[in-house]
Amino acid sequence: ALTNSNPAAVRAELAGSELRLSPTPGPGGAATIQITASDSQGNQATHSFEVSAPATFGGPILIGQTTSE
């Protein structure tokens, strides 16, 4: 199982046995990621850690326009 305290700042997903983290577009921030693994006998292990994501932007932003003739 996977929990993410701040999906607006960090995208967290499990892909098979891999944990993939990436920043989401926006102001960034911190998130606590918690992973719980269990086996067929019902034993569980949980681990939490904090991730900081930088501010990112979804693409280029037009600030001004110039024309030349």
PDB file of N, CA and C in Angstrom:
ATOM      1  N   ALA A   1       0.842  -1.180   0.000  1.00  0.00           N
ATOM      2  CA  ALA A   1       0.000   0.000   0.000  1.00  0.00           C
ATOM      3  C   ALA A   1       0.884   1.239   0.000  1.00  0.00           C
ATOM      4  N   LEU A   2       0.383   2.295  -0.568  1.00  0.00           N
ATOM      5  CA  LEU A   2       1.131   3.536  -0.695  1.00  0.00           C
ATOM      6  C   LEU A   2       0.233   4.693  -0.295  1.00  0.00           C
ATOM      7  N   THR A   3       0.724   5.579   0.567  1.00  0.00           N
ATOM      8  CA  THR A   3       0.006   6.809   0.885  1.00  0.00           C
ATOM      9  C   THR A   3       0.935   7.989   0.645  1.00  0.00           C
ATOM     10  N   ASN A   4       0.349   9.105   0.270  1.00  0.00           N
ATOM     11  CA  ASN A   4       1.074  10.322  -0.063  1.00  0.00           C
ATOM     12  C   ASN A   4       0.346  11.485   0.597  1.00  0.00           C
ATOM     13  N   SER A   5       1.029  12.200   1.487  1.00  0.00           N
ATOM     14  CA  SER A   5       0.380  13.293   2.216  1.00  0.00           C
ATOM     15  C   SER A   5       0.157  14.542   1.370  1.00  0.00           C
ATOM     16  N   ASN A   6       0.841  14.661   0.231  1.00  0.00           N
ATOM     17  CA  ASN A   6       0.712  15.882  -0.571  1.00  0.00           C
ATOM     18  C   ASN A   6       0.822  15.579  -2.070  1.00  0.00           C
ATOM     19  N   PRO A   7      -0.208  14.941  -2.651  1.00  0.00           N
ATOM     20  CA  PRO A   7      -0.149  14.630  -4.083  1.00  0.00           C
ATOM     21  C   PRO A   7      -0.135  15.866  -4.978  1.00  0.00           C
ATOM     22  N   ALA A   8      -0.450  17.038  -4.439  1.00  0.00           N
ATOM     23  CA  ALA A   8      -0.378  18.263  -5.236  1.00  0.00           C
ATOM     24  C   ALA A   8       1.072  18.654  -5.511  1.00  0.00           C
ATOM     25  N   ALA A   9       2.024  18.199  -4.675  1.00  0.00           N
ATOM     26  CA  ALA A   9       3.434  18.537  -4.850  1.00  0.00           C
ATOM     27  C   ALA A   9       4.242  17.396  -5.454  1.00  0.00           C
ATOM     28  N   VAL A  10       3.887  16.151  -5.085  1.00  0.00           N
ATOM     29  CA  VAL A  10       4.681  14.988  -5.499  1.00  0.00           C
ATOM     30  C   VAL A  10       3.747  13.895  -5.999  1.00  0.00           C
ATOM     31  N   ARG A  11       4.035  13.363  -7.167  1.00  0.00           N
ATOM     32  CA  ARG A  11       3.291  12.212  -7.689  1.00  0.00           C
ATOM     33  C   ARG A  11       4.033  10.959  -7.244  1.00  0.00           C
ATOM     34  N   ALA A  12       3.335  10.054  -6.578  1.00  0.00           N
ATOM     35  CA  ALA A  12       3.937   8.798  -6.123  1.00  0.00           C
ATOM     36  C   ALA A  12       3.099   7.642  -6.658  1.00  0.00           C
ATOM     37  N   GLU A  13       3.781   6.659  -7.238  1.00  0.00           N
ATOM     38  CA  GLU A  13       3.067   5.502  -7.755  1.00  0.00           C
ATOM     39  C   GLU A  13       3.928   4.256  -7.620  1.00  0.00           C
ATOM     40  N   LEU A  14       3.267   3.136  -7.447  1.00  0.00           N
ATOM     41  CA  LEU A  14       3.942   1.847  -7.438  1.00  0.00           C
ATOM     42  C   LEU A  14       3.780   1.222  -8.813  1.00  0.00           C
ATOM     43  N   ALA A  15       4.887   0.797  -9.392  1.00  0.00           N
ATOM     44  CA  ALA A  15       4.874   0.120 -10.686  1.00  0.00           C
ATOM     45  C   ALA A  15       5.573  -1.218 -10.476  1.00  0.00           C
ATOM     46  N   GLY A  16       4.796  -2.252 -10.216  1.00  0.00           N
ATOM     47  CA  GLY A  16       5.383  -3.541  -9.861  1.00  0.00           C
ATOM     48  C   GLY A  16       6.052  -3.420  -8.505  1.00  0.00           C
ATOM     49  N   SER A  17       7.352  -3.626  -8.470  1.00  0.00           N
ATOM     50  CA  SER A  17       8.083  -3.501  -7.208  1.00  0.00           C
ATOM     51  C   SER A  17       8.837  -2.178  -7.111  1.00  0.00           C
ATOM     52  N   GLU A  18       8.598  -1.258  -8.043  1.00  0.00           N
ATOM     53  CA  GLU A  18       9.276   0.033  -8.042  1.00  0.00           C
ATOM     54  C   GLU A  18       8.374   1.134  -7.511  1.00  0.00           C
ATOM     55  N   LEU A  19       8.960   2.029  -6.733  1.00  0.00           N
ATOM     56  CA  LEU A  19       8.286   3.245  -6.300  1.00  0.00           C
ATOM     57  C   LEU A  19       8.790   4.366  -7.186  1.00  0.00           C
ATOM     58  N   ARG A  20       7.884   5.060  -7.844  1.00  0.00           N
ATOM     59  CA  ARG A  20       8.260   6.157  -8.732  1.00  0.00           C
ATOM     60  C   ARG A  20       7.736   7.465  -8.148  1.00  0.00           C
ATOM     61  N   LEU A  21       8.626   8.436  -8.008  1.00  0.00           N
ATOM     62  CA  LEU A  21       8.282   9.755  -7.483  1.00  0.00           C
ATOM     63  C   LEU A  21       8.641  10.806  -8.523  1.00  0.00           C
ATOM     64  N   SER A  22       7.774  11.792  -8.690  1.00  0.00           N
ATOM     65  CA  SER A  22       8.070  12.897  -9.584  1.00  0.00           C
ATOM     66  C   SER A  22       7.318  14.127  -9.102  1.00  0.00           C
ATOM     67  N   PRO A  23       7.905  15.316  -9.319  1.00  0.00           N
ATOM     68  CA  PRO A  23       7.207  16.540  -8.925  1.00  0.00           C
ATOM     69  C   PRO A  23       6.035  16.797  -9.856  1.00  0.00           C
ATOM     70  N   THR A  24       5.014  17.437  -9.346  1.00  0.00           N
ATOM     71  CA  THR A  24       3.888  17.835 -10.179  1.00  0.00           C
ATOM     72  C   THR A  24       4.049  19.315 -10.528  1.00  0.00           C
ATOM     73  N   PRO A  25       3.486  19.764 -11.633  1.00  0.00           N
ATOM     74  CA  PRO A  25       3.598  21.182 -11.976  1.00  0.00           C
ATOM     75  C   PRO A  25       2.979  22.052 -10.886  1.00  0.00           C
ATOM     76  N   GLY A  26       3.712  23.064 -10.463  1.00  0.00           N
ATOM     77  CA  GLY A  26       3.191  23.973  -9.458  1.00  0.00           C
ATOM     78  C   GLY A  26       4.262  24.464  -8.511  1.00  0.00           C
ATOM     79  N   PRO A  27       3.840  24.934  -7.347  1.00  0.00           N
ATOM     80  CA  PRO A  27       4.767  25.596  -6.429  1.00  0.00           C
ATOM     81  C   PRO A  27       5.698  24.667  -5.659  1.00  0.00           C
ATOM     82  N   GLY A  28       5.539  23.368  -5.789  1.00  0.00           N
ATOM     83  CA  GLY A  28       6.396  22.435  -5.053  1.00  0.00           C
ATOM     84  C   GLY A  28       5.935  22.289  -3.610  1.00  0.00           C
ATOM     85  N   GLY A  29       6.753  21.645  -2.809  1.00  0.00           N
ATOM     86  CA  GLY A  29       6.430  21.442  -1.403  1.00  0.00           C
ATOM     87  C   GLY A  29       6.952  20.109  -0.914  1.00  0.00           C
ATOM     88  N   ALA A  30       6.592  19.771   0.311  1.00  0.00           N
ATOM     89  CA  ALA A  30       7.044  18.525   0.931  1.00  0.00           C
ATOM     90  C   ALA A  30       5.880  17.544   1.028  1.00  0.00           C
ATOM     91  N   ALA A  31       6.215  16.268   0.996  1.00  0.00           N
ATOM     92  CA  ALA A  31       5.219  15.212   1.142  1.00  0.00           C
ATOM     93  C   ALA A  31       5.813  14.085   1.974  1.00  0.00           C
ATOM     94  N   THR A  32       4.984  13.466   2.786  1.00  0.00           N
ATOM     95  CA  THR A  32       5.382  12.269   3.503  1.00  0.00           C
ATOM     96  C   THR A  32       4.832  11.076   2.730  1.00  0.00           C
ATOM     97  N   ILE A  33       5.722  10.184   2.346  1.00  0.00           N
ATOM     98  CA  ILE A  33       5.360   8.972   1.615  1.00  0.00           C
ATOM     99  C   ILE A  33       5.420   7.807   2.592  1.00  0.00           C
ATOM    100  N   GLN A  34       4.382   7.002   2.618  1.00  0.00           N
ATOM    101  CA  GLN A  34       4.363   5.819   3.479  1.00  0.00           C
ATOM    102  C   GLN A  34       4.088   4.592   2.628  1.00  0.00           C
ATOM    103  N   ILE A  35       4.929   3.581   2.792  1.00  0.00           N
ATOM    104  CA  ILE A  35       4.794   2.328   2.055  1.00  0.00           C
ATOM    105  C   ILE A  35       4.591   1.208   3.054  1.00  0.00           C
ATOM    106  N   THR A  36       3.596   0.369   2.803  1.00  0.00           N
ATOM    107  CA  THR A  36       3.352  -0.806   3.635  1.00  0.00           C
ATOM    108  C   THR A  36       3.408  -2.039   2.744  1.00  0.00           C
ATOM    109  N   ALA A  37       4.252  -2.985   3.132  1.00  0.00           N
ATOM    110  CA  ALA A  37       4.371  -4.246   2.407  1.00  0.00           C
ATOM    111  C   ALA A  37       3.873  -5.365   3.303  1.00  0.00           C
ATOM    112  N   SER A  38       3.217  -6.344   2.713  1.00  0.00           N
ATOM    113  CA  SER A  38       2.738  -7.489   3.495  1.00  0.00           C
ATOM    114  C   SER A  38       3.028  -8.768   2.729  1.00  0.00           C
ATOM    115  N   ASP A  39       3.166  -9.869   3.490  1.00  0.00           N
ATOM    116  CA  ASP A  39       3.411 -11.155   2.849  1.00  0.00           C
ATOM    117  C   ASP A  39       2.182 -12.047   2.983  1.00  0.00           C
ATOM    118  N   SER A  40       2.270 -13.236   2.451  1.00  0.00           N
ATOM    119  CA  SER A  40       1.125 -14.154   2.427  1.00  0.00           C
ATOM    120  C   SER A  40       0.741 -14.654   3.818  1.00  0.00           C
ATOM    121  N   GLN A  41       1.606 -14.483   4.808  1.00  0.00           N
ATOM    122  CA  GLN A  41       1.291 -14.908   6.175  1.00  0.00           C
ATOM    123  C   GLN A  41       0.697 -13.778   7.007  1.00  0.00           C
ATOM    124  N   GLY A  42       0.503 -12.617   6.388  1.00  0.00           N
ATOM    125  CA  GLY A  42      -0.109 -11.490   7.093  1.00  0.00           C
ATOM    126  C   GLY A  42       0.886 -10.590   7.809  1.00  0.00           C
ATOM    127  N   ASN A  43       2.172 -10.841   7.679  1.00  0.00           N
ATOM    128  CA  ASN A  43       3.182  -9.964   8.277  1.00  0.00           C
ATOM    129  C   ASN A  43       3.270  -8.677   7.480  1.00  0.00           C
ATOM    130  N   GLN A  44       3.492  -7.560   8.198  1.00  0.00           N
ATOM    131  CA  GLN A  44       3.573  -6.269   7.531  1.00  0.00           C
ATOM    132  C   GLN A  44       4.808  -5.505   7.977  1.00  0.00           C
ATOM    133  N   ALA A  45       5.294  -4.684   7.084  1.00  0.00           N
ATOM    134  CA  ALA A  45       6.377  -3.741   7.383  1.00  0.00           C
ATOM    135  C   ALA A  45       5.982  -2.408   6.775  1.00  0.00           C
ATOM    136  N   THR A  46       6.167  -1.346   7.534  1.00  0.00           N
ATOM    137  CA  THR A  46       5.812  -0.005   7.071  1.00  0.00           C
ATOM    138  C   THR A  46       7.026   0.905   7.190  1.00  0.00           C
ATOM    139  N   HIS A  47       7.208   1.748   6.180  1.00  0.00           N
ATOM    140  CA  HIS A  47       8.299   2.716   6.194  1.00  0.00           C
ATOM    141  C   HIS A  47       7.759   4.049   5.679  1.00  0.00           C
ATOM    142  N   SER A  48       8.132   5.129   6.366  1.00  0.00           N
ATOM    143  CA  SER A  48       7.732   6.477   5.948  1.00  0.00           C
ATOM    144  C   SER A  48       8.978   7.325   5.741  1.00  0.00           C
ATOM    145  N   PHE A  49       8.898   8.251   4.790  1.00  0.00           N
ATOM    146  CA  PHE A  49       9.983   9.200   4.576  1.00  0.00           C
ATOM    147  C   PHE A  49       9.413  10.464   3.955  1.00  0.00           C
ATOM    148  N   GLU A  50      10.163  11.557   4.075  1.00  0.00           N
ATOM    149  CA  GLU A  50       9.716  12.837   3.532  1.00  0.00           C
ATOM    150  C   GLU A  50      10.491  13.162   2.270  1.00  0.00           C
ATOM    151  N   VAL A  51       9.775  13.728   1.319  1.00  0.00           N
ATOM    152  CA  VAL A  51      10.351  14.131   0.036  1.00  0.00           C
ATOM    153  C   VAL A  51      10.036  15.602  -0.168  1.00  0.00           C
ATOM    154  N   SER A  52      11.013  16.362  -0.646  1.00  0.00           N
ATOM    155  CA  SER A  52      10.782  17.760  -1.008  1.00  0.00           C
ATOM    156  C   SER A  52      10.835  17.879  -2.522  1.00  0.00           C
ATOM    157  N   ALA A  53       9.836  18.526  -3.085  1.00  0.00           N
ATOM    158  CA  ALA A  53       9.770  18.708  -4.534  1.00  0.00           C
ATOM    159  C   ALA A  53       9.980  20.180  -4.865  1.00  0.00           C
ATOM    160  N   PRO A  54      10.776  20.458  -5.887  1.00  0.00           N
ATOM    161  CA  PRO A  54      10.992  21.844  -6.288  1.00  0.00           C
ATOM    162  C   PRO A  54       9.781  22.394  -7.039  1.00  0.00           C
ATOM    163  N   ALA A  55       9.711  23.686  -7.120  1.00  0.00           N
ATOM    164  CA  ALA A  55       8.673  24.311  -7.945  1.00  0.00           C
ATOM    165  C   ALA A  55       8.930  23.953  -9.401  1.00  0.00           C
ATOM    166  N   THR A  56       7.890  23.534 -10.090  1.00  0.00           N
ATOM    167  CA  THR A  56       7.996  23.218 -11.509  1.00  0.00           C
ATOM    168  C   THR A  56       6.836  23.868 -12.236  1.00  0.00           C
ATOM    169  N   PHE A  57       7.009  24.004 -13.515  1.00  0.00           N
ATOM    170  CA  PHE A  57       5.965  24.634 -14.305  1.00  0.00           C
ATOM    171  C   PHE A  57       5.620  23.730 -15.470  1.00  0.00           C
ATOM    172  N   GLY A  58       4.377  23.781 -15.884  1.00  0.00           N
ATOM    173  CA  GLY A  58       3.885  22.869 -16.896  1.00  0.00           C
ATOM    174  C   GLY A  58       4.383  23.110 -18.303  1.00  0.00           C
ATOM    175  N   GLY A  59       5.003  24.220 -18.547  1.00  0.00           N
ATOM    176  CA  GLY A  59       5.482  24.498 -19.892  1.00  0.00           C
ATOM    177  C   GLY A  59       5.928  25.935 -20.009  1.00  0.00           C
ATOM    178  N   PRO A  60       6.303  26.345 -21.180  1.00  0.00           N
ATOM    179  CA  PRO A  60       6.752  27.722 -21.364  1.00  0.00           C
ATOM    180  C   PRO A  60       5.618  28.709 -21.132  1.00  0.00           C
ATOM    181  N   ILE A  61       5.990  29.851 -20.625  1.00  0.00           N
ATOM    182  CA  ILE A  61       5.020  30.919 -20.368  1.00  0.00           C
ATOM    183  C   ILE A  61       5.424  32.123 -21.204  1.00  0.00           C
ATOM    184  N   LEU A  62       4.497  32.665 -21.954  1.00  0.00           N
ATOM    185  CA  LEU A  62       4.769  33.840 -22.767  1.00  0.00           C
ATOM    186  C   LEU A  62       4.730  35.065 -21.871  1.00  0.00           C
ATOM    187  N   ILE A  63       5.863  35.770 -21.770  1.00  0.00           N
ATOM    188  CA  ILE A  63       5.947  36.960 -20.931  1.00  0.00           C
ATOM    189  C   ILE A  63       5.617  38.204 -21.747  1.00  0.00           C
ATOM    190  N   GLY A  64       6.153  38.300 -22.904  1.00  0.00           N
ATOM    191  CA  GLY A  64       5.914  39.455 -23.752  1.00  0.00           C
ATOM    192  C   GLY A  64       6.082  39.042 -25.206  1.00  0.00           C
ATOM    193  N   GLN A  65       5.675  39.886 -26.084  1.00  0.00           N
ATOM    194  CA  GLN A  65       5.777  39.556 -27.491  1.00  0.00           C
ATOM    195  C   GLN A  65       6.444  40.719 -28.205  1.00  0.00           C
ATOM    196  N   THR A  66       7.386  40.419 -29.048  1.00  0.00           N
ATOM    197  CA  THR A  66       8.009  41.452 -29.863  1.00  0.00           C
ATOM    198  C   THR A  66       7.806  41.102 -31.325  1.00  0.00           C
ATOM    199  N   THR A  67       7.746  42.088 -32.125  1.00  0.00           N
ATOM    200  CA  THR A  67       7.627  41.867 -33.565  1.00  0.00           C
ATOM    201  C   THR A  67       8.732  42.658 -34.250  1.00  0.00           C
ATOM    202  N   SER A  68       9.192  42.140 -35.336  1.00  0.00           N
ATOM    203  CA  SER A  68      10.176  42.876 -36.119  1.00  0.00           C
ATOM    204  C   SER A  68       9.701  42.898 -37.572  1.00  0.00           C
ATOM    205  N   GLU A  69       9.956  44.011 -38.207  1.00  0.00           N
ATOM    206  CA  GLU A  69       9.533  44.156 -39.605  1.00  0.00           C
ATOM    207  C   GLU A  69      10.693  44.424 -40.487  1.00  0.00           C
TER     208      GLU A  69
END
